[in-house]
Amino acid sequence: MATATSRSDAAHTARMLFVVLALAAGFALVPRMTRGCGTASGTEVAPDFTADLIFNAPSADQKQLTLSALRGQPVILEFWASWCQVCHSAAPIINGVAQRFKDRGLVVVGIDTSDERILGERTAAKKGLAFPIVYDKGNAIARDYHVDALPTIIVLSKEGKIVAVRHGLTSESDLDRLVKQVL
């Protein structure tokens, strides 16, 4: 029969283990949300991908989006997740850029990664995003692009080359400047 002291010790140990695991998980996520700007040479071709569209498909019958089909147009890839608070802050900035430059040929593609598909769909709808969102099943696209911070914005030239990479919250003026470079 367990004594009150041994049950108390076991409960204390369990609580401490929970705290340690929670802190470890938190520290693992911090780099994904706090990295700064990255540069790109403009010579690296963006890895191609095909992914399921989960929100705002370009046409009602389109179920997937393939990056290589967008060649000839400047593209912004925005990696985000529903649980990322910085991503929520970035949404209106990205949305504004997508709307402002759409008539000049810019294509913005949101890539919901490190997330559950349904949560990405709900978040995109709630935010009223005006650009297509694809689901990064198994984080395959994020791995191909070496994404280790959210949000991450990757700007592609009309030739499909990586021109700029930004991690974390990017200002509207910086994003406008980057877009104007690839138009």
PDB file of C-alpha atoms in Angstrom:
ATOM      1  CA  MET A   1       0.000   0.000   0.000  1.00  0.00           C
ATOM      2  CA  ALA A   2       1.380   3.397  -1.030  1.00  0.00           C
ATOM      3  CA  THR A   3       1.846   6.003   1.598  1.00  0.00           C
ATOM      4  CA  ALA A   4       0.675   9.594   1.280  1.00  0.00           C
ATOM      5  CA  THR A   5       4.299  10.723   1.054  1.00  0.00           C
ATOM      6  CA  SER A   6       5.186   8.383  -1.826  1.00  0.00           C
ATOM      7  CA  ARG A   7       2.034   9.442  -3.744  1.00  0.00           C
ATOM      8  CA  SER A   8       2.954  13.088  -3.159  1.00  0.00           C
ATOM      9  CA  ASP A   9       6.514  12.448  -4.376  1.00  0.00           C
ATOM     10  CA  ALA A  10       5.198  10.688  -7.495  1.00  0.00           C
ATOM     11  CA  ALA A  11       2.801  13.556  -8.233  1.00  0.00           C
ATOM     12  CA  HIS A  12       5.601  16.088  -7.759  1.00  0.00           C
ATOM     13  CA  THR A  13       7.883  14.123 -10.098  1.00  0.00           C
ATOM     14  CA  ALA A  14       5.121  13.935 -12.723  1.00  0.00           C
ATOM     15  CA  ARG A  15       4.528  17.694 -12.507  1.00  0.00           C
ATOM     16  CA  MET A  16       8.242  18.433 -12.834  1.00  0.00           C
ATOM     17  CA  LEU A  17       8.510  16.110 -15.842  1.00  0.00           C
ATOM     18  CA  PHE A  18       5.568  17.907 -17.462  1.00  0.00           C
ATOM     19  CA  VAL A  19       7.195  21.312 -16.883  1.00  0.00           C
ATOM     20  CA  VAL A  20      10.520  20.140 -18.335  1.00  0.00           C
ATOM     21  CA  LEU A  21       8.803  18.691 -21.427  1.00  0.00           C
ATOM     22  CA  ALA A  22       6.711  21.838 -21.913  1.00  0.00           C
ATOM     23  CA  LEU A  23       9.828  24.032 -21.704  1.00  0.00           C
ATOM     24  CA  ALA A  24      11.686  21.787 -24.153  1.00  0.00           C
ATOM     25  CA  ALA A  25       8.785  22.001 -26.622  1.00  0.00           C
ATOM     26  CA  GLY A  26       8.686  25.775 -26.255  1.00  0.00           C
ATOM     27  CA  PHE A  27      12.410  26.144 -26.868  1.00  0.00           C
ATOM     28  CA  ALA A  28      12.093  23.920 -29.940  1.00  0.00           C
ATOM     29  CA  LEU A  29       9.474  26.286 -31.404  1.00  0.00           C
ATOM     30  CA  VAL A  30      11.254  29.569 -30.682  1.00  0.00           C
ATOM     31  CA  PRO A  31      13.663  29.342 -33.652  1.00  0.00           C
ATOM     32  CA  ARG A  32      10.681  28.713 -35.960  1.00  0.00           C
ATOM     33  CA  MET A  33       9.221  32.098 -35.052  1.00  0.00           C
ATOM     34  CA  THR A  34      12.143  34.427 -34.386  1.00  0.00           C
ATOM     35  CA  ARG A  35      14.663  34.245 -37.220  1.00  0.00           C
ATOM     36  CA  GLY A  36      15.542  37.353 -39.159  1.00  0.00           C
ATOM     37  CA  CYS A  37      16.077  38.140 -42.819  1.00  0.00           C
ATOM     38  CA  GLY A  38      17.772  35.864 -45.273  1.00  0.00           C
ATOM     39  CA  THR A  39      19.366  36.662 -48.566  1.00  0.00           C
ATOM     40  CA  ALA A  40      19.317  34.736 -51.798  1.00  0.00           C
ATOM     41  CA  SER A  41      21.654  34.838 -54.768  1.00  0.00           C
ATOM     42  CA  GLY A  42      18.858  34.899 -57.333  1.00  0.00           C
ATOM     43  CA  THR A  43      20.408  31.935 -59.127  1.00  0.00           C
ATOM     44  CA  GLU A  44      18.884  29.065 -57.138  1.00  0.00           C
ATOM     45  CA  VAL A  45      15.814  27.607 -58.831  1.00  0.00           C
ATOM     46  CA  ALA A  46      12.923  27.095 -56.421  1.00  0.00           C
ATOM     47  CA  PRO A  47      12.091  23.422 -55.834  1.00  0.00           C
ATOM     48  CA  ASP A  48       8.910  22.439 -57.639  1.00  0.00           C
ATOM     49  CA  PHE A  49       5.960  21.063 -55.706  1.00  0.00           C
ATOM     50  CA  THR A  50       2.373  20.004 -56.163  1.00  0.00           C
ATOM     51  CA  ALA A  51       0.073  20.383 -53.172  1.00  0.00           C
ATOM     52  CA  ASP A  52      -3.619  20.204 -52.362  1.00  0.00           C
ATOM     53  CA  LEU A  53      -5.451  23.522 -52.411  1.00  0.00           C
ATOM     54  CA  ILE A  54      -7.362  24.014 -49.166  1.00  0.00           C
ATOM     55  CA  PHE A  55      -8.626  27.572 -49.589  1.00  0.00           C
ATOM     56  CA  ASN A  56      -9.264  30.127 -52.330  1.00  0.00           C
ATOM     57  CA  ALA A  57      -8.481  27.916 -55.327  1.00  0.00           C
ATOM     58  CA  PRO A  58      -7.963  29.899 -58.555  1.00  0.00           C
ATOM     59  CA  SER A  59     -10.889  27.984 -60.094  1.00  0.00           C
ATOM     60  CA  ALA A  60     -13.706  25.953 -58.559  1.00  0.00           C
ATOM     61  CA  ASP A  61     -12.550  22.685 -60.134  1.00  0.00           C
ATOM     62  CA  GLN A  62      -8.856  23.101 -59.293  1.00  0.00           C
ATOM     63  CA  LYS A  63      -7.852  20.741 -56.468  1.00  0.00           C
ATOM     64  CA  GLN A  64      -4.066  21.092 -56.578  1.00  0.00           C
ATOM     65  CA  LEU A  65      -1.469  23.744 -57.312  1.00  0.00           C
ATOM     66  CA  THR A  66       1.874  23.062 -59.001  1.00  0.00           C
ATOM     67  CA  LEU A  67       4.560  25.707 -58.611  1.00  0.00           C
ATOM     68  CA  SER A  68       6.099  25.152 -62.059  1.00  0.00           C
ATOM     69  CA  ALA A  69       2.727  26.041 -63.636  1.00  0.00           C
ATOM     70  CA  LEU A  70       3.275  29.591 -62.326  1.00  0.00           C
ATOM     71  CA  ARG A  71       6.524  30.149 -64.281  1.00  0.00           C
ATOM     72  CA  GLY A  72       6.440  33.458 -66.086  1.00  0.00           C
ATOM     73  CA  GLN A  73       4.877  35.179 -63.075  1.00  0.00           C
ATOM     74  CA  PRO A  74       6.547  36.541 -59.948  1.00  0.00           C
ATOM     75  CA  VAL A  75       5.531  34.477 -56.914  1.00  0.00           C
ATOM     76  CA  ILE A  76       5.537  34.923 -53.158  1.00  0.00           C
ATOM     77  CA  LEU A  77       5.454  31.741 -51.090  1.00  0.00           C
ATOM     78  CA  GLU A  78       4.336  32.344 -47.524  1.00  0.00           C
ATOM     79  CA  PHE A  79       4.875  29.482 -45.068  1.00  0.00           C
ATOM     80  CA  TRP A  80       2.587  29.777 -42.042  1.00  0.00           C
ATOM     81  CA  ALA A  81       0.556  27.763 -39.502  1.00  0.00           C
ATOM     82  CA  SER A  82      -2.687  28.354 -37.625  1.00  0.00           C
ATOM     83  CA  TRP A  83      -0.947  28.194 -34.224  1.00  0.00           C
ATOM     84  CA  CYS A  84       1.695  30.810 -35.146  1.00  0.00           C
ATOM     85  CA  GLN A  85       0.764  34.176 -33.619  1.00  0.00           C
ATOM     86  CA  VAL A  86       3.332  36.053 -35.708  1.00  0.00           C
ATOM     87  CA  CYS A  87       1.703  34.502 -38.797  1.00  0.00           C
ATOM     88  CA  HIS A  88      -1.629  35.986 -37.690  1.00  0.00           C
ATOM     89  CA  SER A  89       0.038  39.420 -37.512  1.00  0.00           C
ATOM     90  CA  ALA A  90       1.577  38.934 -40.965  1.00  0.00           C
ATOM     91  CA  ALA A  91      -1.702  37.887 -42.633  1.00  0.00           C
ATOM     92  CA  PRO A  92      -3.065  41.404 -43.318  1.00  0.00           C
ATOM     93  CA  ILE A  93       0.301  42.508 -44.736  1.00  0.00           C
ATOM     94  CA  ILE A  94       0.518  39.545 -47.119  1.00  0.00           C
ATOM     95  CA  ASN A  95      -3.153  39.913 -48.012  1.00  0.00           C
ATOM     96  CA  GLY A  96      -2.658  43.588 -48.869  1.00  0.00           C
ATOM     97  CA  VAL A  97       0.363  42.863 -51.060  1.00  0.00           C
ATOM     98  CA  ALA A  98      -1.536  40.071 -52.846  1.00  0.00           C
ATOM     99  CA  GLN A  99      -4.427  42.402 -53.622  1.00  0.00           C
ATOM    100  CA  ARG A 100      -2.280  45.427 -54.583  1.00  0.00           C
ATOM    101  CA  PHE A 101      -0.061  43.575 -57.044  1.00  0.00           C
ATOM    102  CA  LYS A 102      -2.480  40.955 -58.406  1.00  0.00           C
ATOM    103  CA  ASP A 103      -3.270  43.044 -61.503  1.00  0.00           C
ATOM    104  CA  ARG A 104       0.467  43.318 -62.204  1.00  0.00           C
ATOM    105  CA  GLY A 105       0.874  39.531 -62.319  1.00  0.00           C
ATOM    106  CA  LEU A 106       2.023  38.731 -58.774  1.00  0.00           C
ATOM    107  CA  VAL A 107       0.883  35.360 -57.460  1.00  0.00           C
ATOM    108  CA  VAL A 108       0.887  34.787 -53.701  1.00  0.00           C
ATOM    109  CA  VAL A 109       0.632  31.210 -52.448  1.00  0.00           C
ATOM    110  CA  GLY A 110       0.120  30.502 -48.760  1.00  0.00           C
ATOM    111  CA  ILE A 111       1.620  27.218 -47.577  1.00  0.00           C
ATOM    112  CA  ASP A 112       0.024  25.868 -44.411  1.00  0.00           C
ATOM    113  CA  THR A 113       2.764  23.777 -42.787  1.00  0.00           C
ATOM    114  CA  SER A 114       3.334  22.099 -39.410  1.00  0.00           C
ATOM    115  CA  ASP A 115      -0.411  22.126 -38.949  1.00  0.00           C
ATOM    116  CA  GLU A 116      -3.620  20.152 -39.232  1.00  0.00           C
ATOM    117  CA  ARG A 117      -5.354  20.666 -42.565  1.00  0.00           C
ATOM    118  CA  ILE A 118      -8.720  21.623 -41.041  1.00  0.00           C
ATOM    119  CA  LEU A 119      -7.069  24.262 -38.838  1.00  0.00           C
ATOM    120  CA  GLY A 120      -5.396  25.796 -41.879  1.00  0.00           C
ATOM    121  CA  GLU A 121      -8.706  25.891 -43.759  1.00  0.00           C
ATOM    122  CA  ARG A 122     -10.492  27.537 -40.826  1.00  0.00           C
ATOM    123  CA  THR A 123      -7.748  30.088 -40.215  1.00  0.00           C
ATOM    124  CA  ALA A 124      -7.558  31.097 -43.892  1.00  0.00           C
ATOM    125  CA  ALA A 125     -11.334  31.556 -44.000  1.00  0.00           C
ATOM    126  CA  LYS A 126     -11.413  33.498 -40.724  1.00  0.00           C
ATOM    127  CA  LYS A 127      -8.621  35.826 -41.921  1.00  0.00           C
ATOM    128  CA  GLY A 128     -10.341  36.287 -45.307  1.00  0.00           C
ATOM    129  CA  LEU A 129      -7.152  35.578 -47.223  1.00  0.00           C
ATOM    130  CA  ALA A 130      -7.380  36.660 -50.867  1.00  0.00           C
ATOM    131  CA  PHE A 131      -4.827  34.211 -52.252  1.00  0.00           C
ATOM    132  CA  PRO A 132      -4.636  30.422 -52.697  1.00  0.00           C
ATOM    133  CA  ILE A 133      -3.608  28.306 -49.725  1.00  0.00           C
ATOM    134  CA  VAL A 134      -2.077  24.855 -50.123  1.00  0.00           C
ATOM    135  CA  TYR A 135      -1.565  22.203 -47.464  1.00  0.00           C
ATOM    136  CA  ASP A 136       2.003  21.036 -46.845  1.00  0.00           C
ATOM    137  CA  LYS A 137       1.291  17.415 -45.967  1.00  0.00           C
ATOM    138  CA  GLY A 138       4.082  16.022 -43.827  1.00  0.00           C
ATOM    139  CA  ASN A 139       6.012  19.323 -44.084  1.00  0.00           C
ATOM    140  CA  ALA A 140       7.617  18.128 -47.333  1.00  0.00           C
ATOM    141  CA  ILE A 141       7.575  21.557 -48.998  1.00  0.00           C
ATOM    142  CA  ALA A 142       8.956  23.285 -45.899  1.00  0.00           C
ATOM    143  CA  ARG A 143      11.800  20.742 -45.800  1.00  0.00           C
ATOM    144  CA  ASP A 144      12.615  21.296 -49.492  1.00  0.00           C
ATOM    145  CA  TYR A 145      12.829  25.045 -48.847  1.00  0.00           C
ATOM    146  CA  HIS A 146      14.748  24.648 -45.554  1.00  0.00           C
ATOM    147  CA  VAL A 147      12.040  26.525 -43.651  1.00  0.00           C
ATOM    148  CA  ASP A 148      12.852  26.581 -39.953  1.00  0.00           C
ATOM    149  CA  ALA A 149      10.958  29.703 -38.890  1.00  0.00           C
ATOM    150  CA  LEU A 150       7.358  30.801 -39.266  1.00  0.00           C
ATOM    151  CA  PRO A 151       6.252  32.807 -41.023  1.00  0.00           C
ATOM    152  CA  THR A 152       8.749  32.512 -43.854  1.00  0.00           C
ATOM    153  CA  ILE A 153       8.311  34.462 -47.069  1.00  0.00           C
ATOM    154  CA  ILE A 154      10.153  33.419 -50.211  1.00  0.00           C
ATOM    155  CA  VAL A 155      10.078  35.715 -53.235  1.00  0.00           C
ATOM    156  CA  LEU A 156      10.528  34.075 -56.643  1.00  0.00           C
ATOM    157  CA  SER A 157      11.373  35.726 -59.946  1.00  0.00           C
ATOM    158  CA  LYS A 158       9.355  35.109 -63.108  1.00  0.00           C
ATOM    159  CA  GLU A 159      11.990  32.502 -63.976  1.00  0.00           C
ATOM    160  CA  GLY A 160      11.290  30.607 -60.750  1.00  0.00           C
ATOM    161  CA  LYS A 161      14.499  31.620 -58.999  1.00  0.00           C
ATOM    162  CA  ILE A 162      14.679  32.473 -55.294  1.00  0.00           C
ATOM    163  CA  VAL A 163      15.284  36.225 -55.006  1.00  0.00           C
ATOM    164  CA  ALA A 164      14.665  36.830 -51.292  1.00  0.00           C
ATOM    165  CA  VAL A 165      13.843  35.003 -48.075  1.00  0.00           C
ATOM    166  CA  ARG A 166      12.347  36.620 -44.988  1.00  0.00           C
ATOM    167  CA  HIS A 167      11.727  34.951 -41.630  1.00  0.00           C
ATOM    168  CA  GLY A 168       9.341  36.374 -39.070  1.00  0.00           C
ATOM    169  CA  LEU A 169       7.226  39.476 -39.473  1.00  0.00           C
ATOM    170  CA  THR A 170       8.140  41.402 -42.628  1.00  0.00           C
ATOM    171  CA  SER A 171       7.150  45.029 -43.011  1.00  0.00           C
ATOM    172  CA  GLU A 172       4.777  46.060 -45.759  1.00  0.00           C
ATOM    173  CA  SER A 173       7.354  48.465 -47.206  1.00  0.00           C
ATOM    174  CA  ASP A 174      10.043  45.746 -47.361  1.00  0.00           C
ATOM    175  CA  LEU A 175       7.633  43.353 -49.036  1.00  0.00           C
ATOM    176  CA  ASP A 176       6.522  46.013 -51.535  1.00  0.00           C
ATOM    177  CA  ARG A 177      10.171  46.712 -52.379  1.00  0.00           C
ATOM    178  CA  LEU A 178      10.879  43.005 -52.938  1.00  0.00           C
ATOM    179  CA  VAL A 179       7.805  42.582 -55.127  1.00  0.00           C
ATOM    180  CA  LYS A 180       8.752  45.581 -57.272  1.00  0.00           C
ATOM    181  CA  GLN A 181      12.152  43.940 -57.898  1.00  0.00           C
ATOM    182  CA  VAL A 182      10.506  40.907 -59.520  1.00  0.00           C
ATOM    183  CA  LEU A 183       7.644  42.544 -61.421  1.00  0.00           C
TER     184      LEU A 183
END
